[in-house]
Tab-separated table of C-alpha atoms in Angstrom:
chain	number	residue	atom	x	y	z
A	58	UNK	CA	0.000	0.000	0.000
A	59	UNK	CA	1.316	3.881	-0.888
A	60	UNK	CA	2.846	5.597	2.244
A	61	UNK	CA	3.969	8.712	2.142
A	62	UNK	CA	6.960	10.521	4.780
A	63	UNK	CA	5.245	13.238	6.429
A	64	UNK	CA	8.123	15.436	7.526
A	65	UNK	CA	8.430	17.781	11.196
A	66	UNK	CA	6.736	20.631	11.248
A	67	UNK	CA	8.455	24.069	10.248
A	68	UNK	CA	8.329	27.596	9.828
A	69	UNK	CA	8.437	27.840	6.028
A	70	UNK	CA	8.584	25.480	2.428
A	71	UNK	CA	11.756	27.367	1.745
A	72	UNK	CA	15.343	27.158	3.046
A	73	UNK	CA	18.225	29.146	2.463
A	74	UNK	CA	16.638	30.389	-0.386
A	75	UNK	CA	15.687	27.035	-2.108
A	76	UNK	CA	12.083	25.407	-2.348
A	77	UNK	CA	11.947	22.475	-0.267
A	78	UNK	CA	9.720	19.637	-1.297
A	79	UNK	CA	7.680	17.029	1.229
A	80	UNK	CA	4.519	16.694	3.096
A	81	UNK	CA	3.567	18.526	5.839
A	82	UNK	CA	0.155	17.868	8.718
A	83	UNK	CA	0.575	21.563	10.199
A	84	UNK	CA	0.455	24.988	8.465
A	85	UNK	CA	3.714	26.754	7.558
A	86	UNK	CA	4.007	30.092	9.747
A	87	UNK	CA	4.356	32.400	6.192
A	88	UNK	CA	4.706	31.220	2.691
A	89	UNK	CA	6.668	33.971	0.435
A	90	UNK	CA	7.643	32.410	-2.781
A	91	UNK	CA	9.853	35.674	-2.961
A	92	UNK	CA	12.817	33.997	-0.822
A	93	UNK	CA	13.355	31.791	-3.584
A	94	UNK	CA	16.734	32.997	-4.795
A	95	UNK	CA	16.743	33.027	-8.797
A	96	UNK	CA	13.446	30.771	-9.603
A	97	UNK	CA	14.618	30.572	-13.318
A	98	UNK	CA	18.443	30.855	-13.003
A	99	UNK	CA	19.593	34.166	-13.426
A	100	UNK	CA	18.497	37.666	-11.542
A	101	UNK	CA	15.178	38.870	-11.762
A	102	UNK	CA	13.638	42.251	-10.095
A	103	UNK	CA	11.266	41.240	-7.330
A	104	UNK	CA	8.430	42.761	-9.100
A	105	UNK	CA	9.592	40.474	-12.198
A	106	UNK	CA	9.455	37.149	-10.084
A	107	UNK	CA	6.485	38.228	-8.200
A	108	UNK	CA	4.274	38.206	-11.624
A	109	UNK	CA	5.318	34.961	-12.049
A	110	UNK	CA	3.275	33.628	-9.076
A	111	UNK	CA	0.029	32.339	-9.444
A	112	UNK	CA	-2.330	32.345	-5.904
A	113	UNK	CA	-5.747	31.685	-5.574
A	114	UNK	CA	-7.809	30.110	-2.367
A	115	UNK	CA	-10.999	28.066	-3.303
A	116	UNK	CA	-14.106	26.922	-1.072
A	117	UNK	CA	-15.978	23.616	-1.810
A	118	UNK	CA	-19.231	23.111	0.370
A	119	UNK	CA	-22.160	20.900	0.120
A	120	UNK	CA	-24.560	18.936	1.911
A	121	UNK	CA	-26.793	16.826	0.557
A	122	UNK	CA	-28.798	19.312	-1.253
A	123	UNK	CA	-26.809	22.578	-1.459
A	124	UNK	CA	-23.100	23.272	-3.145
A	125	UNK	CA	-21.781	26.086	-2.963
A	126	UNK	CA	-18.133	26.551	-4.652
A	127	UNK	CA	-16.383	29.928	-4.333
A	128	UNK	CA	-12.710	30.764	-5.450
A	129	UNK	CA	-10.376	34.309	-5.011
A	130	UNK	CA	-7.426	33.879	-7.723
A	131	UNK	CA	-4.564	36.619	-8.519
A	132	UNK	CA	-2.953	35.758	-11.530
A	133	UNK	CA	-1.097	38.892	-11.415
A	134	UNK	CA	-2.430	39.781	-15.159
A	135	UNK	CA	-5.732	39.843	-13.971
A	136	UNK	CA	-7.717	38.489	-11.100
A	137	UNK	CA	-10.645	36.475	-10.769
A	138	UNK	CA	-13.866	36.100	-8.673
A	139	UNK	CA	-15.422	32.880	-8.968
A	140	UNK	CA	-19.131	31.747	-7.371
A	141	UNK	CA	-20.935	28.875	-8.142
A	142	UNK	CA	-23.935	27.846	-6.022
A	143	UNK	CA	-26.458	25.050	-7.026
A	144	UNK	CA	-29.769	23.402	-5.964
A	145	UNK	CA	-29.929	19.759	-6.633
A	146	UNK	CA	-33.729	19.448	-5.734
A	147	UNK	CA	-35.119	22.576	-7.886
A	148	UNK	CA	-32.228	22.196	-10.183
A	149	UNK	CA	-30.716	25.862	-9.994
A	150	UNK	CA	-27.339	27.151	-10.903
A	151	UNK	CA	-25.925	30.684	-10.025
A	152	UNK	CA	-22.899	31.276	-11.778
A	153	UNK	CA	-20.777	33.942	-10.724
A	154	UNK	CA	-17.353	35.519	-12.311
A	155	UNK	CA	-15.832	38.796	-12.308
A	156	UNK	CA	-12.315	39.594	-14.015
A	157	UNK	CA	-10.172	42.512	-12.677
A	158	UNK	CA	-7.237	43.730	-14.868
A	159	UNK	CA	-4.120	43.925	-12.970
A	160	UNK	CA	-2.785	42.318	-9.430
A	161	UNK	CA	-3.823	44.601	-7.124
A	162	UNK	CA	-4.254	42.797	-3.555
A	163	UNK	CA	-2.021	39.474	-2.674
A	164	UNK	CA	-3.487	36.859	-0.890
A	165	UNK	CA	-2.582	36.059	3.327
A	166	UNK	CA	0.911	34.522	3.239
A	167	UNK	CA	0.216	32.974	6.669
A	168	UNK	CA	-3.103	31.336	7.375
A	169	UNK	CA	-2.883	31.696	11.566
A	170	UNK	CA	-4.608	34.892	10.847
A	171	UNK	CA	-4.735	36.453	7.004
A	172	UNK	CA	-7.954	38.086	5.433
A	173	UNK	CA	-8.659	38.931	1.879
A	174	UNK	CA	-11.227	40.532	0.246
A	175	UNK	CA	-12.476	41.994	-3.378
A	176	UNK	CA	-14.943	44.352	-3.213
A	177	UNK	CA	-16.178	46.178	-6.164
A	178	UNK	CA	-20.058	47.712	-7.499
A	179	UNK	CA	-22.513	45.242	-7.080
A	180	UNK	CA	-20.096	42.346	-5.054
A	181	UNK	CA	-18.323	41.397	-1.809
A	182	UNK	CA	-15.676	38.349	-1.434
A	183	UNK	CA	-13.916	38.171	2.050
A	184	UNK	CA	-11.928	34.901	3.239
A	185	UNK	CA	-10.318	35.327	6.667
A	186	UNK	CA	-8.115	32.590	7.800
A	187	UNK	CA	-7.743	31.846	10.965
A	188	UNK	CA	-6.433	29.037	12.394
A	189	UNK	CA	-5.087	30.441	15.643
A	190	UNK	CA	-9.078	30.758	16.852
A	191	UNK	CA	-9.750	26.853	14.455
A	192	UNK	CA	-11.967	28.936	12.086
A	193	UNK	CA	-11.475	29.597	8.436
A	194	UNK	CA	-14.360	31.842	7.571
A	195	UNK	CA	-16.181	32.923	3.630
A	196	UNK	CA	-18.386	36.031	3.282
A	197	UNK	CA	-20.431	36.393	0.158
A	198	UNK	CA	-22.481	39.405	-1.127
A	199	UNK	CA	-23.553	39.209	-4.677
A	200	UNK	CA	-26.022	41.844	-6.159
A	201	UNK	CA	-28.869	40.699	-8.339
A	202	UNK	CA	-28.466	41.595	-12.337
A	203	UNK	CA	-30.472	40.788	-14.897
A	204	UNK	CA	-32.139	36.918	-14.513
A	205	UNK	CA	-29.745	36.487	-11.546
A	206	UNK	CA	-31.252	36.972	-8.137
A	207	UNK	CA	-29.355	38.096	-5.453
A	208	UNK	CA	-27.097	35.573	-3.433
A	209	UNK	CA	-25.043	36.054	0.082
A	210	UNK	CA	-23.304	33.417	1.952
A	211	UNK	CA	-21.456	33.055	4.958
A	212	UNK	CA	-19.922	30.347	6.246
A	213	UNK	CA	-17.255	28.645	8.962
A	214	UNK	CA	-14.921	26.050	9.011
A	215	UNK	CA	-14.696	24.600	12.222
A	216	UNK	CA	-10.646	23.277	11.804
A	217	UNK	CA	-10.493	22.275	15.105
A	218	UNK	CA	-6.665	19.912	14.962
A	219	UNK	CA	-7.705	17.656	17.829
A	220	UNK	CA	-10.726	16.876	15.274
A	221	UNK	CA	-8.983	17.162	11.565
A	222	UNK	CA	-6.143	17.075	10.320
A	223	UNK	CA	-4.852	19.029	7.433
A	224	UNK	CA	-1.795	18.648	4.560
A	225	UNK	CA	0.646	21.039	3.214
A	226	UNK	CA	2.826	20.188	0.232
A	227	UNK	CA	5.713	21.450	-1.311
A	228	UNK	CA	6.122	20.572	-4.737
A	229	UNK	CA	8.354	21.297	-7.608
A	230	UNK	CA	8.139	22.270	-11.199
A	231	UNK	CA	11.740	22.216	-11.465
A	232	UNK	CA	14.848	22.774	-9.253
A	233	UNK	CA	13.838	26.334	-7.721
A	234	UNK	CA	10.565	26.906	-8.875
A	235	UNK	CA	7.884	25.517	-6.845
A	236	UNK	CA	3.974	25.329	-6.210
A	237	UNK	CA	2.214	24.893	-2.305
A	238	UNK	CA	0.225	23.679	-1.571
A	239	UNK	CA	-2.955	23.441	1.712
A	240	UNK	CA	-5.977	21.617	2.177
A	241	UNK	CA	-8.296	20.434	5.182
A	242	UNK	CA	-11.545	18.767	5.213
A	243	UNK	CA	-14.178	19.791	7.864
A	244	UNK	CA	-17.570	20.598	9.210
A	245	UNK	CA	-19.065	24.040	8.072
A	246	UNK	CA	-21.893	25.851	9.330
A	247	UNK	CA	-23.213	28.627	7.606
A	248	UNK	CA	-26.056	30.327	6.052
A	249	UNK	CA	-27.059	31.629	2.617
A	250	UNK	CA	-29.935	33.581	0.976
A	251	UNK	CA	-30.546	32.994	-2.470
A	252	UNK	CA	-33.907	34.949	-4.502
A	253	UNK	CA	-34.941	35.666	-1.225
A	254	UNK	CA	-34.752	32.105	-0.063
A	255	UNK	CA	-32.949	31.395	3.512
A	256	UNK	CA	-31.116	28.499	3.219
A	257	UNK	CA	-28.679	27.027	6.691
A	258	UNK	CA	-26.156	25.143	6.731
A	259	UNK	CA	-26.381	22.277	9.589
A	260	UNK	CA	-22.407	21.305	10.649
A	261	UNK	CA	-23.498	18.111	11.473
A	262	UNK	CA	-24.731	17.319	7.473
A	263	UNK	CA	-21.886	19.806	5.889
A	264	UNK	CA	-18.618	19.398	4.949
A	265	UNK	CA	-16.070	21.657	3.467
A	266	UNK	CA	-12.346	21.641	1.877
A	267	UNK	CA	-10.246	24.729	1.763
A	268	UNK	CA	-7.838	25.297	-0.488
A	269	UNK	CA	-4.654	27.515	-0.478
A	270	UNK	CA	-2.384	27.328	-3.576
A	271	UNK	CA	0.468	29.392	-4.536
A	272	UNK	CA	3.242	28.913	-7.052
A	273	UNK	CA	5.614	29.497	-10.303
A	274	UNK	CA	3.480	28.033	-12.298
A	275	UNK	CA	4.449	27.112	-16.186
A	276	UNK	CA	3.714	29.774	-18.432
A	277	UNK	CA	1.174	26.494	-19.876
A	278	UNK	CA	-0.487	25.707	-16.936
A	279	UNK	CA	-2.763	22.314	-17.292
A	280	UNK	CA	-4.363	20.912	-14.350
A	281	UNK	CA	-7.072	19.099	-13.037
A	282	UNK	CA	-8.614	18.225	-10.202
A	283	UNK	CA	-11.511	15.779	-8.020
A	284	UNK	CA	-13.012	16.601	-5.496
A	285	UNK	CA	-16.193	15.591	-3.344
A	286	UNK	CA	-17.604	15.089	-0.306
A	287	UNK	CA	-20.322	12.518	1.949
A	288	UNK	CA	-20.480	10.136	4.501
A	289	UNK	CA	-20.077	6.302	4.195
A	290	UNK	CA	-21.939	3.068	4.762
A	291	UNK	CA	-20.846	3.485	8.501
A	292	UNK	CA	-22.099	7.183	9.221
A	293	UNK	CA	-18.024	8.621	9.011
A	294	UNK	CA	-17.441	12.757	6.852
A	295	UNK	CA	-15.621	12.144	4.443
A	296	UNK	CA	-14.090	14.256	2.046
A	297	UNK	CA	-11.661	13.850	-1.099
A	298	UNK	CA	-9.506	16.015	-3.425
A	299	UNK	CA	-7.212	14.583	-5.989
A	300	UNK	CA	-5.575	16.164	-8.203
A	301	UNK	CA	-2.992	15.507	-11.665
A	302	UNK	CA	-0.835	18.483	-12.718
A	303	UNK	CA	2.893	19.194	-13.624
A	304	UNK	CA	4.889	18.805	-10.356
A	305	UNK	CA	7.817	16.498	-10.283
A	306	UNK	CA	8.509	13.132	-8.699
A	307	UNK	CA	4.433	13.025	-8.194
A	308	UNK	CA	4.989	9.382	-6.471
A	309	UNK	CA	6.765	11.056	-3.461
A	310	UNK	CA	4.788	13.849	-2.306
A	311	UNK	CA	1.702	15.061	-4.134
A	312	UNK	CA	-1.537	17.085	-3.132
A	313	UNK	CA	-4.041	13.989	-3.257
A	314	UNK	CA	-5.596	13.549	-0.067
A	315	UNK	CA	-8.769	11.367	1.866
A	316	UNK	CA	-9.902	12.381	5.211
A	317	UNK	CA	-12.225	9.870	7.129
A	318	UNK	CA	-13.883	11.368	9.797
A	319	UNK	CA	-10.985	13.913	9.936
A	320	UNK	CA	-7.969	11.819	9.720
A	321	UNK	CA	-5.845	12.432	7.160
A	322	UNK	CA	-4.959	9.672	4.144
A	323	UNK	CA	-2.231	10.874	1.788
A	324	UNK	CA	-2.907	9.214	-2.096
A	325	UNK	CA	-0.540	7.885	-4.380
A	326	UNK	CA	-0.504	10.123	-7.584
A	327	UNK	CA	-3.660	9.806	-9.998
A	328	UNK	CA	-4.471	9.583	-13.774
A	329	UNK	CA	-7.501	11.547	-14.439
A	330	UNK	CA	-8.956	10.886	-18.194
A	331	UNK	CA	-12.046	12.274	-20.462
A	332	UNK	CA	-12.136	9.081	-22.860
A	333	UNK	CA	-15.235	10.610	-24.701
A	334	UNK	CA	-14.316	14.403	-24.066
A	335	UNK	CA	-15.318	16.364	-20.834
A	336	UNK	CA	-18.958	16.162	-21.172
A	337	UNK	CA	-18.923	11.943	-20.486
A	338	UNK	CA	-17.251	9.908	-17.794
A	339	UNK	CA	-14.049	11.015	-15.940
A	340	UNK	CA	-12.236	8.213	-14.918
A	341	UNK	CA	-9.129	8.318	-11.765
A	342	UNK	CA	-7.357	5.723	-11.132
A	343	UNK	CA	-3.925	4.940	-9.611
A	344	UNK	CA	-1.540	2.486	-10.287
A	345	UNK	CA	-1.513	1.378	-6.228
A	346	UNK	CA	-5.078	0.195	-5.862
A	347	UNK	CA	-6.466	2.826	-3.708
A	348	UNK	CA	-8.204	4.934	-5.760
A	349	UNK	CA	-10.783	3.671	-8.547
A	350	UNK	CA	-13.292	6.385	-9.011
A	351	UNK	CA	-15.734	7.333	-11.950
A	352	UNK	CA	-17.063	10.860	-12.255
A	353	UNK	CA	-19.902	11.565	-13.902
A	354	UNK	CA	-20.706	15.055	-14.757
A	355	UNK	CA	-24.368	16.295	-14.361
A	356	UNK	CA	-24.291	20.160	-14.819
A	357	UNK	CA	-21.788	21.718	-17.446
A	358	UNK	CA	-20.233	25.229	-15.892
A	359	UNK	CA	-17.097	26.669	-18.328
A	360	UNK	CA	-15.770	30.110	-18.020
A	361	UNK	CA	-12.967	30.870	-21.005
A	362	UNK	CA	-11.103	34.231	-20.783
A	363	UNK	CA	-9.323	34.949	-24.142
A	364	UNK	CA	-6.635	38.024	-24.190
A	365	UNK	CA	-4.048	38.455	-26.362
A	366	UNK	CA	-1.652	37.740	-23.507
A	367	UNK	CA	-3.398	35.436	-21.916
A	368	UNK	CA	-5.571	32.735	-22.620
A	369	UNK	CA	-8.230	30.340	-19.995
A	370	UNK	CA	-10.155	27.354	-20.728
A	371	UNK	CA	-11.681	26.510	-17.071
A	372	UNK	CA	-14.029	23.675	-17.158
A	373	UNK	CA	-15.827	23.150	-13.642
A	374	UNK	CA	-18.768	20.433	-14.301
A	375	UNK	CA	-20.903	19.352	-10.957
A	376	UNK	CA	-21.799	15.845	-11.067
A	377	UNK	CA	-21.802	12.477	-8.619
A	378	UNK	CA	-18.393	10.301	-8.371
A	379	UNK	CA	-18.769	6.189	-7.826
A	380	UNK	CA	-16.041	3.989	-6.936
A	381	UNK	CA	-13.917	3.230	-4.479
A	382	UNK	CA	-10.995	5.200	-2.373
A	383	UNK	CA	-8.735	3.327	0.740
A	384	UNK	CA	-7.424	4.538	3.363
A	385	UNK	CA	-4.585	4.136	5.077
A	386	UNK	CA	-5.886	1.236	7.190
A	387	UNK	CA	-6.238	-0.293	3.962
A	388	UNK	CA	-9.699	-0.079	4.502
A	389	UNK	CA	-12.074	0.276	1.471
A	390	UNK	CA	-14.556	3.721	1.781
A	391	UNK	CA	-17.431	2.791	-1.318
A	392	UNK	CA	-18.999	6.142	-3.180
A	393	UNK	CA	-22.106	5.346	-4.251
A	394	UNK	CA	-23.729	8.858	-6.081
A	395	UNK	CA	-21.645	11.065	-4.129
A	396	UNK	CA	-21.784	14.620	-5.213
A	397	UNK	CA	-18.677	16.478	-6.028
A	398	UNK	CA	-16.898	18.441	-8.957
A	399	UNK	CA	-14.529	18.058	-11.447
A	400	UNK	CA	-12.342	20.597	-12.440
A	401	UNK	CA	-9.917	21.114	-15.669
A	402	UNK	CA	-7.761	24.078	-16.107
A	403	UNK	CA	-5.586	25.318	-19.375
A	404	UNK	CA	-3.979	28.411	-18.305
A	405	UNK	CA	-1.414	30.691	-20.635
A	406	UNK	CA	-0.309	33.501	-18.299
């Protein structure tokens, strides 16, 4: 069965000015891809090597009747807002994006206590992270225009460590250029209002994974990523995200992770493939035996930005995954309909 090393806690992925690489169950204290001494080999200016890193932090809740997606993303060129919130039972979508030319804010490069927001006509996006107080919390505030109706949101994380545990990764693209990598699974209580509908999210039916991502990216960014959430046979949250993009040495330290009722199960690297195109079956596998999952998407949601700089193709379907992941007891956890979303991602920036 895979097994991964899961390395001492520390301060930061970086040391001495080179990217380290590993797996990590605790938070770094900051995470500035600046103190990477020459990421591509000769001198740069710091705002030079800054545009070359690519942040974003992403939301993924749901219960058995509710999703609700969310995503903050600085790609220095331009930055994105990203909502998507959908009824399973009345069969509605709100889809959400705003683009904002240039980098203006960063995102937290600690996560003990870091807020961000976007705030423009019309909108409101604030994550604060806060895992000194076990709370990572999402404030939504979007203004109704045209068919859409209004939508707010807010929600907590409740990332308590005696009940979850989390991973941070350091990967690399190559030998100083590097992507991080942090996720947790956990309960989430919240509330929403949607066309004047009040909508609550119960803690003990909800689960959430957080995201935090930052990196030198390729200039051809392709990735693509898994991710759901439910509970099992036996009554255990669990939640899921897997993911296949261009880091090195995958086998050794990756982002794919399980949690079972909070404890943490680090996966062997994936294959994720369309065989008949994005709109049919997704199928991830491994070549260790512990995942064997089949995604089938249910609601199409794409979002292509086209500059002459830069180019997107983001394909975000919502759909049920079947299958089967193990854990690291070597136990087998069976998904039978679970809800979840697939994600694909070209990227020229």
């Amino acid at each position: 069965m895979y097994t991964r090393e899961i390395q001492p806690p520390r301060s930061s992925p970086i040391e001495e000015g080179l990217p380290l690489q590993g797996t990590w169950t605790r938070a770094f204290d900051e995470v500035d891809l600046l103190d990477i001494r020459q990421p591509y080999g000769v001198p740069l200016l710091k705002g030079l090597k800054d545009g070359r890193i690519k942040e974003w932090e992403s939301f993924f809740i749901q219960d058995g009747r509710f999703h609700l997606s969310a995503m903050l993303c600085n790609l220095k060129t331009y930055r994105t807002a990203t909502v998507i919130m959908y009824d399973r039972e009345d069969k509605k979508l709100l889809r959400f994006r705003k683009i904002i030319p240039g980098g203006g804010w960063h995102l937290p490069k600690e996560l003990k206590n870091g807020a961000v927001d976007s705030r423009s006509w019309g909108f409101f996006f604030r994550i604060h992270s806060w895992l000194e107080a076990e709370t990572i919390r999402l404030d939504l505030d979007v203004e109704p225009k045209w068919k859409r109706p209004s939508f707010t949101a807010h929600a907590e994380y409740s990332v308590e460590t005696d009940k979850t545990t989390p991973m941070a990764v350091s990967l690399l693209f190559a030998e100083r250029r590097s992507m991080y990598a942090y996720k947790v699974a956990a309960p989430v209580r919240g509330d929403m209002v949607f066309g004047g509908k009040h909508i609550s999210f119960d803690p003990e039916l909800t689960t959430g994974i957080f995201c935090d991502f930052k990196g030198y990216y390729p200039y051809r960014m392709r990735s693509q990523w898994c991710t759901g959430t439910g509970f099992d046979s036996k009554g255990r949250r669990f939640g899921f995200s897997i993911a296949e993009n261009q880091a090195r040495e995958s086998f050794r330290n990756n982002e794919n992770a399980l949690w079972v009722d909070g404890k943490l199960t680090p996966l062997p690297p994936v294959k994720i493939t369309q065989p008949r195109g994005i709109e049919s079956e997704w199928i991830i596998q491994d070549m260790e035996g512990m995942v064997d999952l089949v995604f089938t998407p249910q609601e199409q949601v794409r979002c292509n930005v086209n500059f002459i700089i830069s180019r997107s193709d983001y394909e975000t379907p919502l759909g049920i995954y079947n299958g089967v992941i193990v854990n690291s007891e070597g136990e087998e956890i069976t998904l039978k309909n679970v809800c979840g979303i697939g994600e694909k991602l070209y990227l020229r920036v």
